[in-house]
């Protein structure tokens, strides 16, 4: 049985108070602007000191108020990250704006059902 | 048979060992523990280095521009190339080049121009599409993807699963049934370009190998011309089988390399770590684990070199390749497991490469023909042709 392809959890505000309560696990995340447009898909890999919490704390400190986020705890953060990028590309015809600035060198192509 | 490396072989082994230790491992220390790619600038720099070493394209036959290195020496070098964190599936991060797809050497001249040479130049990447949702151990019976004759070509319909790299490849080879009445003599191998209408990479398949995923493919009224048939119509199974047999030797070598690296780590740790007032290395329980590691490694190395030597001499090596694949993948798994045990909690962390090797080594007992199929091949040899 295929796993869920897209992240569809509700958005949460990207603020220090909220992200400080995140787990320290590995996984993937999405950042959206105030309108809910995904601007970045990231991963919290094993080199992040406190996994998702560290990555989202960094995001919160660098982005303006009004941004939102959602996370997925996932040990397979790398392959899941590639998958989310490819699905986004298939759904929208392009990568999220901040990923497009520095795209992974060899992103594949998916045509999900 | 004497498998002690000759002085020339030893020189090459030392060269590759130094390369892994001085070039690959320091770069790898900065990457994510599940990474399977180097930074493109590092990759390009290291490819120049392996070219200067005269070892670029090590698996490419001499007549196609590869270095003139026999298969036994290639095995000895493959054992070295695997001795780093990503080494099982991406030895030296691909900086030694190679075709990545043995079958494509069987292409005709036109196909060589379109596929083989660009692949050897590193301009195109292929995938290998054999396994289907209906099974991979016994493809001759399991293949349900059909190819039907139409307009000087073929229309493919069906699905493939667990196909590595299909989403990034520029082309792949795909096995389909062209004559349902003929069993293994009714399968044809096709070359499919990425972007061919009707060919879809439907989803990522996540596995224990979380450094690089597999994919699921769908063929929906996918038309290809006769020029895309690799080899002869209805003779695709021989193409697949030959590749799988050959692949088992380097596949085994990779397992041995990782097992050696894990074993060396365990020895070092056992000599350093104390519990209950004495070094682990002085405990018989630990010594026996190390002894068992040593035996597993030597056994696998012997059988893998034996298979390579038979292949080098042009003798049949199907049984030997099965024994090599079996002893190296099963023995390698045991070695990594024991080495993790000796490391205690540290062995379970992503700080060390052991946990990645543990996950990836587990796949080796299934990939390229599960252990049971290797045993079946060996049993056929022991019991004679009545089982064929
Ligand atoms: C990470 C990964 C990457 C892969 N990449 C590729 C790829 O690029 N291209 C490709 O074509 N395939 C690929 N594969 C597929 C792989 O080759 C198959 O999984 C393998 O051949 C086994 O096929 P199956 O999974 O359908 O198992 P099945 O054929 O359904 O067999 C299931 C199990 O039954 C047992 N079994 C089978 N036959 C016998 C027997 N005769 N007697 C006793 N027991 C038996 C074995 O334990 C076997 O594992 C990949 C698989 C993985 C996990």
Coordinates of C-alpha atoms and ligand atoms in Angstrom, one line a residue, chain B residues 89 128-138 161-165 207 209 212 214 363 365-373 376, ligand 1:
Chain B
X89 CA 25.3 1.3 -2.9
X128 CA 17.0 -1.4 -15.1
X129 CA 13.3 -2.4 -15.2
X130 CA 12.7 -6.0 -14.5
X131 CA 10.7 -6.5 -11.2
X132 CA 7.0 -6.2 -11.3
X133 CA 4.3 -6.1 -8.6
X134 CA 3.7 -9.8 -9.4
X135 CA 7.3 -10.7 -8.4
X136 CA 11.0 -10.3 -9.1
X137 CA 12.6 -13.6 -8.0
X138 CA 11.1 -15.5 -10.9
X161 CA 8.1 -1.8 -9.0
X162 CA 11.3 -1.2 -7.0
X163 CA 13.1 0.3 -10.0
X164 CA 16.1 2.3 -8.8
X165 CA 16.8 5.7 -10.4
X207 CA 12.8 1.3 1.7
X209 CA 17.8 2.2 1.8
X212 CA 18.1 6.6 -2.4
X214 CA 13.2 3.0 -5.7
X363 CA 18.6 -5.4 1.3
X365 CA 19.8 -10.6 0.8
X366 CA 16.9 -9.8 -1.4
X367 CA 18.3 -7.6 -4.2
X368 CA 19.8 -9.1 -7.4
X369 CA 18.1 -12.4 -6.5
X370 CA 17.1 -13.4 -2.9
X371 CA 19.2 -15.8 -0.9
X372 CA 16.7 -18.6 -1.6
X373 CA 17.1 -18.2 -5.3
X376 CA 18.1 -22.9 -5.7
Ligands
LIG1 C1 16.1 -1.1 -2.6 C2 15.7 -2.0 -3.8 C3 16.1 -1.6 -5.1 C4 15.8 -2.4 -6.2 N1 16.1 -2.0 -7.4 C5 15.7 -2.8 -8.5 C6 15.9 -2.3 -9.8 O1 16.6 -1.2 -10.1 N2 15.4 -3.0 -10.9 C7 14.7 -4.1 -10.7 O2 14.2 -4.7 -11.7 N3 14.4 -4.6 -9.4 C8 14.9 -3.9 -8.3 N4 14.6 -4.4 -7.1 C9 13.8 -5.6 -6.9 C10 14.5 -6.8 -6.4 O3 15.4 -7.3 -7.4 C11 13.4 -7.8 -6.0 O4 12.8 -7.3 -4.8 C12 13.9 -9.2 -5.8 O5 14.3 -9.8 -7.0 C13 12.8 -10.1 -5.2 O6 11.6 -10.0 -5.9 P1 10.3 -9.7 -5.0 O7 10.5 -8.6 -4.1 O8 9.1 -9.6 -6.0 O9 10.1 -11.0 -4.2 P2 9.3 -12.4 -4.6 O10 9.8 -12.8 -5.9 O11 7.9 -12.2 -4.4 O12 9.8 -13.4 -3.5 C14 9.6 -13.1 -2.1 C15 10.5 -14.0 -1.2 O13 10.2 -15.3 -1.4 C16 11.4 -16.1 -1.3 N5 11.5 -17.0 -2.5 C17 11.4 -16.7 -3.8 N6 11.6 -17.7 -4.5 C18 11.8 -18.8 -3.7 C19 12.0 -20.2 -3.9 N7 12.1 -20.7 -5.1 N8 12.2 -21.0 -2.8 C20 12.1 -20.4 -1.6 N9 11.9 -19.1 -1.3 C21 11.7 -18.3 -2.4 C22 12.5 -15.1 -1.1 O14 12.9 -15.0 0.3 C23 12.0 -13.8 -1.6 O15 12.6 -12.7 -0.9 C24 15.0 -3.6 -5.9 C25 14.6 -4.0 -4.7 C26 15.0 -3.2 -3.6 C27 14.5 -3.6 -2.2

